[in-house]
Tab-separated table of C-alpha atoms in Angstrom:
chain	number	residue	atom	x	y	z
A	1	UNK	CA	-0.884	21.766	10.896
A	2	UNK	CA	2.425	21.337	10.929
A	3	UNK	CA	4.184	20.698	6.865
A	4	UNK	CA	7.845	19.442	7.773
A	5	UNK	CA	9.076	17.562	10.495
A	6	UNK	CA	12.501	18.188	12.407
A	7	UNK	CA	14.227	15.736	10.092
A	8	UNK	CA	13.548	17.516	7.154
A	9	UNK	CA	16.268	18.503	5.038
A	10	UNK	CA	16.032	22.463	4.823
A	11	UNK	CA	16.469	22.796	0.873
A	12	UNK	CA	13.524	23.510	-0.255
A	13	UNK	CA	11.417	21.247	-2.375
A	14	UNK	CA	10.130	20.975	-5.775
A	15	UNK	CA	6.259	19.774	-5.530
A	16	UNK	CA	3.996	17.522	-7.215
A	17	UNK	CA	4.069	13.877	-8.260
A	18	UNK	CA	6.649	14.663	-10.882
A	19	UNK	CA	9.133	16.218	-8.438
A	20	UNK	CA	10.489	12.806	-8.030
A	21	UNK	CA	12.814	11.139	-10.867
A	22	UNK	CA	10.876	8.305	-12.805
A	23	UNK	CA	7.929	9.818	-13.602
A	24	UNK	CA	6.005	11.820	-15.794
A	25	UNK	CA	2.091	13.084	-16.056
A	26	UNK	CA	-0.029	14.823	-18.253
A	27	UNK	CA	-3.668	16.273	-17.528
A	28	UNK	CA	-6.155	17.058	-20.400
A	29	UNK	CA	-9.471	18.030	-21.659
A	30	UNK	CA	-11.077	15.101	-22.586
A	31	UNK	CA	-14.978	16.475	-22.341
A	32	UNK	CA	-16.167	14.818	-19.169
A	33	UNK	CA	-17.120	17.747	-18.020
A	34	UNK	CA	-19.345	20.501	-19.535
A	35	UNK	CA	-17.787	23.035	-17.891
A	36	UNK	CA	-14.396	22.263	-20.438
A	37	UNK	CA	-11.976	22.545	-18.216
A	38	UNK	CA	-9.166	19.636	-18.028
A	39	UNK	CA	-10.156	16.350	-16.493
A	40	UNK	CA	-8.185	13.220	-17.366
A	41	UNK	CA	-4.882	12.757	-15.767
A	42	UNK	CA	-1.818	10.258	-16.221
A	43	UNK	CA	1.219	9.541	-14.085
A	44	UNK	CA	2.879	7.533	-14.976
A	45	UNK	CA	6.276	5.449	-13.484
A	46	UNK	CA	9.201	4.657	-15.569
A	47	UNK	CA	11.172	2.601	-13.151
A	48	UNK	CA	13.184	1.330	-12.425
A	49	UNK	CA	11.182	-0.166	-9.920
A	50	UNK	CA	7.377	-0.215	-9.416
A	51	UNK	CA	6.234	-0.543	-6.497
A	52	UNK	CA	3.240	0.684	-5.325
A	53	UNK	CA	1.008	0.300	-2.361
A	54	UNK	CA	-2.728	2.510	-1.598
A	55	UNK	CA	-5.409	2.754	0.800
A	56	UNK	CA	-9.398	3.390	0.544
A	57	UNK	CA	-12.348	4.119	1.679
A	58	UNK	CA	-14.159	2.187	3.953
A	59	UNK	CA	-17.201	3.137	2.690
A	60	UNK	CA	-19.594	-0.437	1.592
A	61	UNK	CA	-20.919	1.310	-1.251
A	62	UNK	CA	-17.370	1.948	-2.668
A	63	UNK	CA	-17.091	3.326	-6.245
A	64	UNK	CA	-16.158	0.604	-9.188
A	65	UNK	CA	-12.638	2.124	-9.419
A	66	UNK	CA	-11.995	1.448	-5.946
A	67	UNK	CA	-13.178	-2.147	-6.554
A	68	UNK	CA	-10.456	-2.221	-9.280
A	69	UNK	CA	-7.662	-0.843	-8.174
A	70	UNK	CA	-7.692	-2.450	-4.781
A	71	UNK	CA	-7.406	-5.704	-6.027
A	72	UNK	CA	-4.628	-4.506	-9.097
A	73	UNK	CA	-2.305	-3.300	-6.173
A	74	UNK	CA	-2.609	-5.860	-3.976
A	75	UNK	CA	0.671	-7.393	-5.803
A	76	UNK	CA	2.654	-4.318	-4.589
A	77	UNK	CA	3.006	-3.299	-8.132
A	78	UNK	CA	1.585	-0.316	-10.420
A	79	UNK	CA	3.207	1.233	-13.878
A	80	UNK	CA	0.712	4.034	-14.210
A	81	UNK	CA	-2.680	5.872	-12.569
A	82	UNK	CA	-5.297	7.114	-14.863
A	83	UNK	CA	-7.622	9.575	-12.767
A	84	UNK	CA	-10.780	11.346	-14.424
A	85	UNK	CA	-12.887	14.045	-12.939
A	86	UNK	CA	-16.745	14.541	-14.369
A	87	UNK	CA	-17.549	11.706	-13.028
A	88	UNK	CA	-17.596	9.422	-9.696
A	89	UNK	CA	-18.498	6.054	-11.816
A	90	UNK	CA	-19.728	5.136	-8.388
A	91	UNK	CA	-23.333	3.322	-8.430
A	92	UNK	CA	-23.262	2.419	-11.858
A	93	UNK	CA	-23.416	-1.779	-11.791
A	94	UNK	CA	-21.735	-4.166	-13.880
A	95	UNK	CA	-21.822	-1.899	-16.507
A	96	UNK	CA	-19.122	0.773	-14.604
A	97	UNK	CA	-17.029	-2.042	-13.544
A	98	UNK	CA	-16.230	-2.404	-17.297
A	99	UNK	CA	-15.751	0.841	-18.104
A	100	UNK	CA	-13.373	0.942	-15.345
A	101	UNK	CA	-11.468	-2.867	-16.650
A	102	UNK	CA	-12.082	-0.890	-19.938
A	103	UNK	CA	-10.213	2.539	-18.992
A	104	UNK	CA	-7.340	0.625	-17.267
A	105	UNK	CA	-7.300	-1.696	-20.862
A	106	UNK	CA	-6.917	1.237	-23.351
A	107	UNK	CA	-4.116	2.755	-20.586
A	108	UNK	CA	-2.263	-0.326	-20.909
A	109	UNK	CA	-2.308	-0.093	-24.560
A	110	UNK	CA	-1.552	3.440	-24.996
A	111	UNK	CA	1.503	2.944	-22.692
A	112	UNK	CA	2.528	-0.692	-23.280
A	113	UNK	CA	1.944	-1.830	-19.718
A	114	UNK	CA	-0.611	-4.642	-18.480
A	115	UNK	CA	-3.666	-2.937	-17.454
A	116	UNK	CA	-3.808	-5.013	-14.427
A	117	UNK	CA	-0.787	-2.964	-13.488
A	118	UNK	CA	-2.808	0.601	-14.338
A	119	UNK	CA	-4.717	1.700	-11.171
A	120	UNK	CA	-7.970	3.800	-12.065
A	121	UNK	CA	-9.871	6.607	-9.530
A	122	UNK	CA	-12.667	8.546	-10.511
A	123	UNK	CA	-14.416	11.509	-9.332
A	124	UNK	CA	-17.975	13.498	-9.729
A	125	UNK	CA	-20.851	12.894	-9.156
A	126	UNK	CA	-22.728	9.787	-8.049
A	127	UNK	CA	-24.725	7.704	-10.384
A	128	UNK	CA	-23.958	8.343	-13.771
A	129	UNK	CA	-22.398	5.870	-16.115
A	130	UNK	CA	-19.343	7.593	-17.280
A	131	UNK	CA	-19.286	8.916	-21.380
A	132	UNK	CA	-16.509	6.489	-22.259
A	133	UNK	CA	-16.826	7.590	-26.313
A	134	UNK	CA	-14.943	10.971	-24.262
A	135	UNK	CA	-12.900	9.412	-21.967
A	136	UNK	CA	-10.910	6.716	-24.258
A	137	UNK	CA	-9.688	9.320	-26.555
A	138	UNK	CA	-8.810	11.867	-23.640
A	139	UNK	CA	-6.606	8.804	-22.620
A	140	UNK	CA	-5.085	8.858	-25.582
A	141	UNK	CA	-4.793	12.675	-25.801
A	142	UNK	CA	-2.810	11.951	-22.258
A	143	UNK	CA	-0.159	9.375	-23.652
A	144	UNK	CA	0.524	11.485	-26.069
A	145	UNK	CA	1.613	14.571	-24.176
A	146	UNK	CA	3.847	12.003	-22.408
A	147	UNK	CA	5.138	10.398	-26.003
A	148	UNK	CA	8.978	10.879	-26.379
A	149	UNK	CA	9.983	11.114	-22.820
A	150	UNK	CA	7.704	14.397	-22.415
A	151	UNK	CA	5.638	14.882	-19.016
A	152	UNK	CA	8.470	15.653	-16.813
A	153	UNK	CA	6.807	18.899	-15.957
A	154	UNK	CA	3.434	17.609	-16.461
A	155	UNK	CA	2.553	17.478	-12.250
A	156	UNK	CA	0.821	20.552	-12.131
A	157	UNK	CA	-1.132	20.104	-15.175
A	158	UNK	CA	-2.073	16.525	-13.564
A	159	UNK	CA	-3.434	17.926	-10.382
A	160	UNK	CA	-5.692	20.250	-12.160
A	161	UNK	CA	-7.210	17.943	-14.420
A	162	UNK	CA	-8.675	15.819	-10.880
A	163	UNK	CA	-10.254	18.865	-9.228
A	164	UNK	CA	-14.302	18.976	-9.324
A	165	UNK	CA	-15.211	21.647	-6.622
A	166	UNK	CA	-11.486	22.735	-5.398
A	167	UNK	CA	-11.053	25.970	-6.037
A	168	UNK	CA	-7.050	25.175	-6.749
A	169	UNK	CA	-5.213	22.435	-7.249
A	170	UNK	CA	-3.137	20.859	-4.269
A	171	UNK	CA	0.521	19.601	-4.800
A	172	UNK	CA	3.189	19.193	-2.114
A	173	UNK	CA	7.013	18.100	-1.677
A	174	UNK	CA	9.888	17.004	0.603
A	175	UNK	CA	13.138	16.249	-0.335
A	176	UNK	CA	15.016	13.672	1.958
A	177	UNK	CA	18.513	13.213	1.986
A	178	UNK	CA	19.055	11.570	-1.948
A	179	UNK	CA	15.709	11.426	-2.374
A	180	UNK	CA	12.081	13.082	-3.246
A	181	UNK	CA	8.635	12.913	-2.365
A	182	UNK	CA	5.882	14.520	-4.498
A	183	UNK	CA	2.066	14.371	-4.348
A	184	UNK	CA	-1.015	16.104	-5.545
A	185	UNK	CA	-4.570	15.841	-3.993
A	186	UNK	CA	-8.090	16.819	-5.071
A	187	UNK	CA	-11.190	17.247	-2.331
A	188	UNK	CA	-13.430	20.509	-1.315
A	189	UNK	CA	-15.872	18.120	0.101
A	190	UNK	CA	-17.003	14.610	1.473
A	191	UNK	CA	-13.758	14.894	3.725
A	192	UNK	CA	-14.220	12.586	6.419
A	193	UNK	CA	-11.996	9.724	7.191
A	194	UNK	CA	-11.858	5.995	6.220
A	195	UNK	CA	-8.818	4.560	5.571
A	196	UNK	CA	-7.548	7.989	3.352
A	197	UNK	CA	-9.650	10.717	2.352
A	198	UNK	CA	-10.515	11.976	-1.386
A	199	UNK	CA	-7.803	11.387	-4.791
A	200	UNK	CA	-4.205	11.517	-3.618
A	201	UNK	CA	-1.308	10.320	-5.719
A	202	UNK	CA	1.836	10.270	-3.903
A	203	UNK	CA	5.341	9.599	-5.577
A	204	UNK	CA	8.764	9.104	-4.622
A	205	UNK	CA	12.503	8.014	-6.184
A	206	UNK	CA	13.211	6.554	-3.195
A	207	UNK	CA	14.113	2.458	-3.569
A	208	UNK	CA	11.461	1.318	-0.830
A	209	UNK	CA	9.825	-2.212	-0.725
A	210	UNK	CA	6.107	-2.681	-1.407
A	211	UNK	CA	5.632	-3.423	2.542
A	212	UNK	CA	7.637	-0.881	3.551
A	213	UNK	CA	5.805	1.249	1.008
A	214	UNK	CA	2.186	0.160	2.545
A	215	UNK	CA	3.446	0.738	5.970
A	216	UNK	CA	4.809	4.300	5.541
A	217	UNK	CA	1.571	5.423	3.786
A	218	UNK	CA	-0.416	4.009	6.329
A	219	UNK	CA	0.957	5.471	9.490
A	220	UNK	CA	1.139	9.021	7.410
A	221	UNK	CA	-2.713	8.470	6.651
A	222	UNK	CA	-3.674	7.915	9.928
A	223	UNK	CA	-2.362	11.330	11.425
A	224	UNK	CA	-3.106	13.297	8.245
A	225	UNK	CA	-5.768	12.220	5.937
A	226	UNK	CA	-7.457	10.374	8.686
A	227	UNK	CA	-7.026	13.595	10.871
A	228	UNK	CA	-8.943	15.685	8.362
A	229	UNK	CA	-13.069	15.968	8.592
A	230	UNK	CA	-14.663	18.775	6.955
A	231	UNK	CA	-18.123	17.841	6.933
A	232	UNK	CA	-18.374	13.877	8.264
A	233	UNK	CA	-19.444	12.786	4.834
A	234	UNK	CA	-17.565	9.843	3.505
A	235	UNK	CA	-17.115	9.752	0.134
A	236	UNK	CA	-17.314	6.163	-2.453
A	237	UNK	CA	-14.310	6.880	-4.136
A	238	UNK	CA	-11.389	7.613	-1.439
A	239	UNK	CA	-7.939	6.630	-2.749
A	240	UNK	CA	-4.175	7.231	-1.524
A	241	UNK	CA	-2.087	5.967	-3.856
A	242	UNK	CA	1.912	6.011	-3.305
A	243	UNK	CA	4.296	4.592	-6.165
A	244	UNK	CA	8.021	4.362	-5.577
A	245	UNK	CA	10.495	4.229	-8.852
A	246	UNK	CA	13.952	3.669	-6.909
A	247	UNK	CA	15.140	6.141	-9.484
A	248	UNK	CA	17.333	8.348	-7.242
A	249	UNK	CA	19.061	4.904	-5.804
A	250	UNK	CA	18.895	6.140	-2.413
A	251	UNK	CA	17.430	3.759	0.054
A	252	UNK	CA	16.340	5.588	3.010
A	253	UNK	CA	16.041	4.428	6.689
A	254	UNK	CA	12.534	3.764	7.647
A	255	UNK	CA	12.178	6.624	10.360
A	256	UNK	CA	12.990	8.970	7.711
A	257	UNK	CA	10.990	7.887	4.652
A	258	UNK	CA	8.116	8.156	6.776
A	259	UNK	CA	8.791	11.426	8.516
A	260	UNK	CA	8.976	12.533	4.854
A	261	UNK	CA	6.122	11.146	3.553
A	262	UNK	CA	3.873	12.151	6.962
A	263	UNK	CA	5.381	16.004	5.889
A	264	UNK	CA	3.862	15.414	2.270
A	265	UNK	CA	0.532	14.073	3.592
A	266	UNK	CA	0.066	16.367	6.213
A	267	UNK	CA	0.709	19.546	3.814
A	268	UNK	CA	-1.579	18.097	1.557
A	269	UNK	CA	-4.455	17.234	4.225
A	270	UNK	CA	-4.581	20.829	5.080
A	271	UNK	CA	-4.565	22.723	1.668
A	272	UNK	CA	-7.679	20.193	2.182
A	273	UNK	CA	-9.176	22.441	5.274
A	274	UNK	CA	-8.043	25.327	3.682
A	275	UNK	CA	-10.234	24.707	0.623
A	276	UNK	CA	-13.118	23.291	2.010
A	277	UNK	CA	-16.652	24.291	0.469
A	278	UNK	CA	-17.709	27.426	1.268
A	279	UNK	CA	-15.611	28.034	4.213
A	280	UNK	CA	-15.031	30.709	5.867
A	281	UNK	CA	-12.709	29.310	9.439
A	282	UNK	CA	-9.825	26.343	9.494
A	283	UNK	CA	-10.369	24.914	12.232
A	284	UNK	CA	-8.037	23.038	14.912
A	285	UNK	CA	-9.309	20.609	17.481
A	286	UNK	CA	-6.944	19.622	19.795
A	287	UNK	CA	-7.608	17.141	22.642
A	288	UNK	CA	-4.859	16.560	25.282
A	289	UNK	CA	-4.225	15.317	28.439
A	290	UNK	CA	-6.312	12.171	27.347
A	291	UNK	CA	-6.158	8.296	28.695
A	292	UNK	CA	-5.613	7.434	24.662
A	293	UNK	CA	-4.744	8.636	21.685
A	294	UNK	CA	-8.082	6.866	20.921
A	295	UNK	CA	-10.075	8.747	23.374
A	296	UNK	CA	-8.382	12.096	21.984
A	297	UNK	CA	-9.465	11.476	18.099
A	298	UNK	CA	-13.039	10.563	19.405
A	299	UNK	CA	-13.419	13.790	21.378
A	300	UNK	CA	-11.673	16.116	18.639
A	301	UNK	CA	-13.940	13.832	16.052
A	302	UNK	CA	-17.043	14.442	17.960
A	303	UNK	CA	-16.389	18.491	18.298
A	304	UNK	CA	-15.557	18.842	14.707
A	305	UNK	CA	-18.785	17.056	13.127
A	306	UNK	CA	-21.034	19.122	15.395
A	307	UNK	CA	-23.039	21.762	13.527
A	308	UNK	CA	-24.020	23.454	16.511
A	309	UNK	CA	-20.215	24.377	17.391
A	310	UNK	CA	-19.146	24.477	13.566
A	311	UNK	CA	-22.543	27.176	12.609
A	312	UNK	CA	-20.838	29.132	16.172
A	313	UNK	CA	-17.237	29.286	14.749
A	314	UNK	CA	-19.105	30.332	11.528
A	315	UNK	CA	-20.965	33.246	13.604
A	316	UNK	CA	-17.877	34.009	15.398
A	317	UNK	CA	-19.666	32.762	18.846
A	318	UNK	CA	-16.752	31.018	21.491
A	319	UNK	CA	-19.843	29.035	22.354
A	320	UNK	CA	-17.966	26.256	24.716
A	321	UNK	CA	-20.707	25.107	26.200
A	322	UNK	CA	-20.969	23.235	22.401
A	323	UNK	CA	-17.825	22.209	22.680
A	324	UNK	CA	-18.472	20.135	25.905
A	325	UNK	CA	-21.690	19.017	24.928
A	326	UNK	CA	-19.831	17.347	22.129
A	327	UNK	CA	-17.054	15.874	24.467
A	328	UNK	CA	-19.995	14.363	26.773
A	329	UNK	CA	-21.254	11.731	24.122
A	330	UNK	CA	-18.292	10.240	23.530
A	331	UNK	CA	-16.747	7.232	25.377
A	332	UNK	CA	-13.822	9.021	26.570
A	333	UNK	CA	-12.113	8.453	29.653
A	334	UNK	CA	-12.826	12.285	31.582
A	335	UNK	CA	-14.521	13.573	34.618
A	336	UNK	CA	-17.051	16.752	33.590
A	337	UNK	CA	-16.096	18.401	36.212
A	338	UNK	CA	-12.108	18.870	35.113
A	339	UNK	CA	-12.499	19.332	31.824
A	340	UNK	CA	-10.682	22.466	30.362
A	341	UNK	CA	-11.579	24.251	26.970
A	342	UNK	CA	-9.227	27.364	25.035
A	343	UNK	CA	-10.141	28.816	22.022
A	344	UNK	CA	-7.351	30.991	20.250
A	345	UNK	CA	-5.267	31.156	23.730
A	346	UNK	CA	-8.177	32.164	25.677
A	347	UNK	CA	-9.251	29.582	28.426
A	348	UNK	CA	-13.234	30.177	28.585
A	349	UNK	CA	-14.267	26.965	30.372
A	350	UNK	CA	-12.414	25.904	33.710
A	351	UNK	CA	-13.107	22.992	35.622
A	352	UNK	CA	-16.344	21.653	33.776
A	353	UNK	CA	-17.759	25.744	34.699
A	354	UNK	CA	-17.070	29.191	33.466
A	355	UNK	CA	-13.507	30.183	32.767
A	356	UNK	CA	-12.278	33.887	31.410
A	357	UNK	CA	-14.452	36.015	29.382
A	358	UNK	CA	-15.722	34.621	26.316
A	359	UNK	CA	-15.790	37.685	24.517
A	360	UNK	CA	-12.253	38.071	25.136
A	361	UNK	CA	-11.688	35.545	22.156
A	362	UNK	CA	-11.045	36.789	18.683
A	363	UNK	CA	-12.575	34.498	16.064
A	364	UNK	CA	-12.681	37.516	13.207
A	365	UNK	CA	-9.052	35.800	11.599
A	366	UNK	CA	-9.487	32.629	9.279
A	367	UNK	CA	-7.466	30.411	11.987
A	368	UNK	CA	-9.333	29.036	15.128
A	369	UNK	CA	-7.320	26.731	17.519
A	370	UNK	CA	-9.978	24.691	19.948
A	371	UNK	CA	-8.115	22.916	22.515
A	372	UNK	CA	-9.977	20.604	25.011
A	373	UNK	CA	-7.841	19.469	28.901
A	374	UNK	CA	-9.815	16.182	29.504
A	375	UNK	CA	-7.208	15.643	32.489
A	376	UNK	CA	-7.623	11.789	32.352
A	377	UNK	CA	-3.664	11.107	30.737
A	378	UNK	CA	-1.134	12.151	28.808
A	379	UNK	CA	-2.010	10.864	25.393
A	380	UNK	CA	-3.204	13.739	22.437
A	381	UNK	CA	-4.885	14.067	18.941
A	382	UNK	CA	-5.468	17.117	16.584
A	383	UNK	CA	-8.958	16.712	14.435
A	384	UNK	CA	-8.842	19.344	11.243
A	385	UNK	CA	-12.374	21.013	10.403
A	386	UNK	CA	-13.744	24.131	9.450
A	387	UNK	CA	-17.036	25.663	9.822
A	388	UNK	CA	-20.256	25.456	8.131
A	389	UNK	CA	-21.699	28.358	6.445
A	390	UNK	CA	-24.596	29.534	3.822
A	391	UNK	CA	-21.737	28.697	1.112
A	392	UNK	CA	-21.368	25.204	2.161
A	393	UNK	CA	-25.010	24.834	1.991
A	394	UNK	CA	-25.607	26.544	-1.180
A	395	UNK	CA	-23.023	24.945	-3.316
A	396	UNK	CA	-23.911	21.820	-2.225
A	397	UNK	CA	-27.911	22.212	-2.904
A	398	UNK	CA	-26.754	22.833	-6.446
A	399	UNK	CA	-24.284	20.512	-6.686
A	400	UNK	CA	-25.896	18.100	-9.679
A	401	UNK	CA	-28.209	20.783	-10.842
């Protein structure tokens, strides 16, 4: 994946959602978890403008957080996000709706802000009403780290506090020209796409509309986030959240706000990959020369959720022939007999038959590029996976045990 875009100003950044002016965070130990590590963050914006616009899963059975905060953005407006780990509150009934309308209440209090302007995301595991008698005090353990303008700093305490099976905690930056971006992400698993992947809280001091805040963040999502499928499992909680203060009073052009933001959601989408559960390849699938940019995603998609070629990679095996069996259950515009598959620079399938010696590909580095010639167009997609291995499978048997 590529992190910064042409455009990019070449000083580098400072990363994480507090990198932007306007805001500050704080992640603490509130007891969700038994593990006792921290697990309640804050960010919050202090203006001067609010604006805020998010995506979400697409997933029917979405989490009661989701629920909430979809409808408390929908104005184009947020003052603060309130993210817990320990616990998915997904599943839970009427009973985790309030606990959510209860966590964005006490938020609101602790800060002075309406709590229909506090969005709430959760994660953890599925089904299990979420120890509030914990959770209410670690919010206000959270406004208090921020009391007395504190909590400029407090980004990379923030992004640990979200992770459940990361192994380390995800932040990213660009700086435009009189203005920041910042973000920080949590996910090691259930990375497939809906309209974002996992928790993402992205920030910015740019002065940019709510639609031209909703617009940016969904173009970036749909070549990043979107891009990104570890192991086809959609998770109930998804969230991408962006909130603009207009602190830095720079109003960028559109172009370049969203080159910016695409840089911050890309970099983020593959410290994704490069953390995903248990494994042990990142994985590039890129499919060119297609009628669509449709047609291309579908391909790449189908490729990366296939165990058989994922278990390969895994076994260092250039098995291609998995790679076109893939390919030919997908609607795709092709012909089998002109398809084209390279992995790592190495073109082992030519012409829908064999190509160069397969065992002249090295798999043995952590980096595997797949690219797939479907010699129907001119249109391309990249799909980001990586491989499935006895980790994966391990640490996910355990998971709520």
């Amino acid at each position: 994946m590529t992190t910064t875009p042409e455009a990019a100003a070449p000083a580098a950044p400072a990363v994480g959602v507090t990198a932007p002016a306007g805001f500050r965070a704080a992640g603490v130990t509130a007891g969700l978890k038994a593990s006792g590590k921290p697990d309640l963050a804050l960010v919050v914006n202090d203006g001067p403008l609010r604006h805020a616009a998010a995506v979400f899963t697409s997933n029917r059975v979405a989490a009661a957080p989701v629920h909430w905060s979809r409808q408390a953005v929908s104005d184009g407006r947020a003052d603060a996000v309130v993210l817990n780990s320990g616990g998915a509150n997904a599943c839970t009934g009427p009973l985790g709706f309030q606990n959510t309308h209860a966590t964005a209440e006490h938020v609101g209090a602790a800060l002075g802000v309406s709590p229909v302007d506090v969005l709430v995301c959760s994660t953890g595991l599925i089904g299990e009403q979420l120890p509030m008698d914990k959770l209410l005090p670690g919010i206000d353990a959270a406004a208090a780290a921020l009391a007395g303008g504190r909590g400029e700093d407090g980004g990379a305490a923030a992004a640990a506090s979200i992770m459940t099976t990361d192994s380390v905690p995800k932040e990213a930056g660009f700086r435009g020209h009189g203005y920041t971006i910042g973000g920080m992400a949590k996910g090691a698993g259930m990375l497939a796409p809906g309209l974002a992947t996992m928790l993402v809280v992205l920030t910015t001091d740019a002065a940019v509309e709510p639609a031209a805040l909703d617009a940016a963040l969904r173009a970036a999502t749909r070549v990043s986030f979107n891009r990104t499928d570890s192991d086809g499992c959609m998770s109930t909680n998804d969230t991408v959240i962006l909130l603009a203060s207009g602190a830095s009073g720079t109003a960028p052009g559109a172009a370049d706000f969203a080159a910016g933001l695409a840089a911050v959601c890309t970099d983020l989408a593959a410290q994704l990959i490069r953390d995903a559960e248990g494994a042990a390849h990142d994985i590039t699938v890129r499919t060119f020369n297609a009628a669509t940019e449709e047609d291309a995603e579908e391909v790449g998609r189908a490729v990366a959720r296939s165990n058989l070629f994922k278990t390969a990679i895994f076994g260092r095996d250039p098995n291609w022939g998995r790679v076109l069996s893939a390919v030919g259950t997908t609607r795709a515009a092709f012909e089998p007999d002109r398809l084209n598959v390279a992995m790592n620079g190495v073109q082992i399938c030519r012409d829908g038959g064999i190509g160069e010696d397969r065992s002249l590909v090295d798999l043995s580095g952590r980096e595997v590029l797949v690219e797939i010639d479907l010699a129907a167009g001119d249109a391309e997609a990249s799909i980001w996976t990586n491989d499935l291995t006895h980790e994966y499978v391990h640490e996910n048997s355990a998971y709520s045990s």
